[in-house]
XYZ file of C-alpha atoms in Angstrom:
263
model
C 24.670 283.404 -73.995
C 27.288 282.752 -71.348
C 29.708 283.757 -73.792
C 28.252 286.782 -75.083
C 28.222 288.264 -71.334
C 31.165 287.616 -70.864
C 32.723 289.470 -73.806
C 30.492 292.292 -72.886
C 31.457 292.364 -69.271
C 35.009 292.692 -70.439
C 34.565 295.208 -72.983
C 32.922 297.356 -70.229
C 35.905 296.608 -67.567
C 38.246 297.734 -70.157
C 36.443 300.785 -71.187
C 36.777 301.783 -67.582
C 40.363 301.894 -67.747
C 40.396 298.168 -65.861
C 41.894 296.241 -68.290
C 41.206 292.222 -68.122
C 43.992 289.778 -68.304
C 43.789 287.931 -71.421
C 44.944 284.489 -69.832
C 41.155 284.466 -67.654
C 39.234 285.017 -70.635
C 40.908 282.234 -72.217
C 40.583 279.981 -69.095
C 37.095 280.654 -69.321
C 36.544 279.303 -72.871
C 39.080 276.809 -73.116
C 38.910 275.614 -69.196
C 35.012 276.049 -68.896
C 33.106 276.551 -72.288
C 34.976 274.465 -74.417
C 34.638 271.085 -71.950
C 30.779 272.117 -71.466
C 30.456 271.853 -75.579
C 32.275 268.724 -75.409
C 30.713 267.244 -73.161
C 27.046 268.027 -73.954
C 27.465 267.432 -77.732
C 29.703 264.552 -77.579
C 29.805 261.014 -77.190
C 28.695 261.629 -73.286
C 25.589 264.066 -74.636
C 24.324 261.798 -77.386
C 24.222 258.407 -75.050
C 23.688 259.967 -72.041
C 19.883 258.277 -72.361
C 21.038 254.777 -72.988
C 24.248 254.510 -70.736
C 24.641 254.670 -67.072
C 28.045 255.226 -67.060
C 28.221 257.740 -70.011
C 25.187 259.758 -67.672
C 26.638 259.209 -64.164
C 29.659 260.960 -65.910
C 28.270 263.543 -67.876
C 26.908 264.988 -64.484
C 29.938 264.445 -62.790
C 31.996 266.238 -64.914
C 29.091 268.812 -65.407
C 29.364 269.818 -61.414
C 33.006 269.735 -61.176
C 34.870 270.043 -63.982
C 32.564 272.638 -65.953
C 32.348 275.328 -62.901
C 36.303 274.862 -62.093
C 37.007 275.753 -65.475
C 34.487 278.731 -65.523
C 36.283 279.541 -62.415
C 39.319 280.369 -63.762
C 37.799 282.904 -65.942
C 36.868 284.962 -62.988
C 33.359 286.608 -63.860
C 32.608 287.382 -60.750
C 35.192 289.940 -60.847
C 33.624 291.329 -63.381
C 30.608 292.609 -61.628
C 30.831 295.802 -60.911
C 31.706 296.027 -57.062
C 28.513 297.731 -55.927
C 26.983 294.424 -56.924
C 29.369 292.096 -56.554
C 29.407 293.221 -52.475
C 25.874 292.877 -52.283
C 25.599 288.915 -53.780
C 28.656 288.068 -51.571
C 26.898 289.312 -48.424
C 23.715 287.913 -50.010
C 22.815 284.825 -47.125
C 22.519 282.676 -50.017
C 25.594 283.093 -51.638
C 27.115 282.445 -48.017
C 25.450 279.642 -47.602
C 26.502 277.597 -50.765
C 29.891 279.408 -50.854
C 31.287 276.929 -48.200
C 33.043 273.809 -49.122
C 30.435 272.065 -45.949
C 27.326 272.910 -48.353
C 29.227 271.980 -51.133
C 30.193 268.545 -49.504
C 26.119 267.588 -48.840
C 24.780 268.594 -52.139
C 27.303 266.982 -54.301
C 26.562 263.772 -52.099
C 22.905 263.819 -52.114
C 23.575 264.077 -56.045
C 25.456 261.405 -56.151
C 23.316 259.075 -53.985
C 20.162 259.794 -56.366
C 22.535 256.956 -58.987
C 21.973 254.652 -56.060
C 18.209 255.107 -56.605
C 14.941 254.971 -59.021
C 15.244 258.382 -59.616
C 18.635 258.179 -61.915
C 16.600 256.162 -64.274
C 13.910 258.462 -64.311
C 16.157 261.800 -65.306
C 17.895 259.116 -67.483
C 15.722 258.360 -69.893
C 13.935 261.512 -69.857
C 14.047 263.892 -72.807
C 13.539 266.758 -71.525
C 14.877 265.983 -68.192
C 18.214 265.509 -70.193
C 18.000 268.646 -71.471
C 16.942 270.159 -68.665
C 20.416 268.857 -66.713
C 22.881 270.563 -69.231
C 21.882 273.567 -67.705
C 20.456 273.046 -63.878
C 23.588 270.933 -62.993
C 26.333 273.391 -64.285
C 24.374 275.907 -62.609
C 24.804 274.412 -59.037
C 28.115 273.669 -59.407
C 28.852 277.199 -60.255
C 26.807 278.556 -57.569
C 29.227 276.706 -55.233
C 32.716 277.175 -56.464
C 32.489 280.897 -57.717
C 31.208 282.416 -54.202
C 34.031 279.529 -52.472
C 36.720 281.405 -54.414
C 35.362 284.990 -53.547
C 34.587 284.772 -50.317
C 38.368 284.296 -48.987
C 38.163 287.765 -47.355
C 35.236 287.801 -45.789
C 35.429 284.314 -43.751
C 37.652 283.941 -40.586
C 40.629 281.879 -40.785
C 39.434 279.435 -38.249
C 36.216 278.810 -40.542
C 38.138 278.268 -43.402
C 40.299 275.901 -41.491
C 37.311 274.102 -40.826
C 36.053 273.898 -44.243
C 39.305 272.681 -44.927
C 39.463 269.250 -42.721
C 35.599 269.050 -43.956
C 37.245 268.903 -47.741
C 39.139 266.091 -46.784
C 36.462 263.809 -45.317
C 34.614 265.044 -48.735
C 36.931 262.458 -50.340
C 35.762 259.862 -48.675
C 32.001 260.718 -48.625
C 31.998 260.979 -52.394
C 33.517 257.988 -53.607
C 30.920 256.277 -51.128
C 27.988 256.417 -54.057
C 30.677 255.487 -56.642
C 31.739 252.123 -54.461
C 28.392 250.671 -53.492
C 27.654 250.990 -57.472
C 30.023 249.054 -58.550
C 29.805 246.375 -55.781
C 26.370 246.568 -56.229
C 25.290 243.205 -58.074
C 21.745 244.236 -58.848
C 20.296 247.083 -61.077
C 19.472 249.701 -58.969
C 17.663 252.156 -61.589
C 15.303 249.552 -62.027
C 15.571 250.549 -66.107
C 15.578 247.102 -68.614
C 18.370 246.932 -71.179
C 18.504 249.749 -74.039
C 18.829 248.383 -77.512
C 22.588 247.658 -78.239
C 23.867 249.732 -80.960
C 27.288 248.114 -81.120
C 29.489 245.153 -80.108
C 30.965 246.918 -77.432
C 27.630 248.315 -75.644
C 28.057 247.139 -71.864
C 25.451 244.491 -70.400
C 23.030 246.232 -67.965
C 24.952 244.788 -64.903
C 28.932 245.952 -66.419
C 26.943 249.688 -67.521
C 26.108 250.121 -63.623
C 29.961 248.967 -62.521
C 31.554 251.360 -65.260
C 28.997 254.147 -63.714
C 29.959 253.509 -60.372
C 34.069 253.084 -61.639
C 33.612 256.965 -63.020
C 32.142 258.564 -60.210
C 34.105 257.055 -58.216
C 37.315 258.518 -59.700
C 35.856 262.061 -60.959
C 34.748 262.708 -57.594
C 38.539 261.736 -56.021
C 40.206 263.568 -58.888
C 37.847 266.845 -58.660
C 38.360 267.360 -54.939
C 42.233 268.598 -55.392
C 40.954 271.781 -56.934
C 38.611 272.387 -54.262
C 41.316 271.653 -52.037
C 43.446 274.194 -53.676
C 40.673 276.913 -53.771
C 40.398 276.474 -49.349
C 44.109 276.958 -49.731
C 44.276 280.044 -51.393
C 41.779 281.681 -49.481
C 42.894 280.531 -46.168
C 46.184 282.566 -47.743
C 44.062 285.706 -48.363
C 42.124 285.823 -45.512
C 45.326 285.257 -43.042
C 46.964 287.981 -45.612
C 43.889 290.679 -44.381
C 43.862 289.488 -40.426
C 47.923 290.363 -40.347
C 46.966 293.822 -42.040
C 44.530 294.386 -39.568
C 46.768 293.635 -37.092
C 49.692 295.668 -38.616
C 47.004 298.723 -39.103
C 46.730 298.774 -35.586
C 47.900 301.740 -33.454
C 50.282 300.888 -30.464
C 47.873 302.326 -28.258
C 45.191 299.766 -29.890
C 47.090 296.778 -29.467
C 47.780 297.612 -26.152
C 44.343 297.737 -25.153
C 43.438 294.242 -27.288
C 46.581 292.763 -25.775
C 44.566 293.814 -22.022
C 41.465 292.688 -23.308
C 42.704 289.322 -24.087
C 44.268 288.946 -20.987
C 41.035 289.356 -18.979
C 39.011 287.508 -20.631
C 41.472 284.462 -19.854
C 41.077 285.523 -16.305
């Protein structure tokens, strides 16, 4: 389905003389859907219910990697811009288009593998199911809007955002450390059948869990890093064109204006 749109959103782009550049609509199937297919029908999909570790990762990699790579294909650009100006200034799309948002959901998710509840959505059929779609979802809701809104934030909230990215790599790998020094099962879940030689002991599963999130969630912060960066670019890129737009007369009077308000 995902797919489909998006082919038909860029036959209509180019049938309004907009033509798309080929290299996004192959970042969004080899960067995004490709990784998704992999990664839901794969070895991570098909154990997901029996190992911590291949579950903890699955929905890592579903929140960061999947949306990052969807990101590159640009569909939001692809609304038309009637519509596309109306979800940016939705509140919503403000709200989880900061990397701040960003940094407490993505920690609340993690701390639910430090609970019950992980075993519950674990070993949950439909709950499994259920996952492949919600958590891709969020993740998508977060990064697209962080990458569109570059122009419409000020440069000293993206600066904020910024430092706030930073002390995101330590908050995440927080969930990820206290699993693997954790020496009791904290899922409360007994022992699935082993299928092979190699299947993990309950106690080594929760450790490799804890080893993965720990190291998707370091490794998946540099693009969000790079994302601040670019739009701290573009939106210092439109305040110096608003100040270069300016009439001598205007910055005369803002130069004045300034100047009182210090008095």
């Amino acid at each position: 389905m995902a797919s489909t749109a998006y082919l038909l959103a860029v036959r209509r782009s180019s049938r309004r003389g907009e033509p798309w550049p080929l290299r996004r609509t192959i970042g969004f199937f080899a960067l995004g859907l490709l990784p998704y297919a992999v990664i839901e029908l794969g070895f991570l999909g098909v154990y997901s219910g029996q190992l911590r570790w291949a579950f903890s990762t699955r929905i890592a990699l579903l929140i960061f990697a999947v949306p990052a790579g969807i990101a590159a294909g640009r569909p939001l650009d692809l609304v038309p811009r009637g519509v596309r100006e109306r979800l940016l200034a939705a509140r919503v799309t403000r709200v989880f288009g900061n990397a701040m948002v960003a940094t407490v959901v993505i920690a609340a998710v993690f701390c639910l593998f430090l609970t019950p509840v992980a075993g519950i959505l674990r070993v949950n059929p439909l709950v499994q199911a259920s996952l492949g779609v919600v958590v891709p979802l969020v993740g998508s809701a977060m990064v697209l809007p962080m990458m569109a809104l570059g122009a419409v934030h000020t440069g000293t909230f993206i600066a904020i955002e910024f430092l706030l990215a930073f002390v995101e790599l330590l908050i995440d790998s927080v969930p990820g450390l206290l699993m693997r020094l954790n020496d009791s099962v904290l899922d409360l879940v007994p022992d699935a059948a082993k299928a092979v030689s190699w299947w993990p002991s309950l106690l080594h599963d929760q450790h490799l869990a804890g080893d993965m999130i720990w190291f998707i969630a370091e490794f998946a912060d540099v693009p969000i890093l790079v994302i601040l960066m670019i739009r701290w670019m573009r939106s210092d890129r439109v305040e110096a064109k608003g100040f270069d737009d300016l009439s001598d007369d205007e910055y005369d009077e803002m130069t004045r204006a300034h100047l009182r308000g210090e008095r």
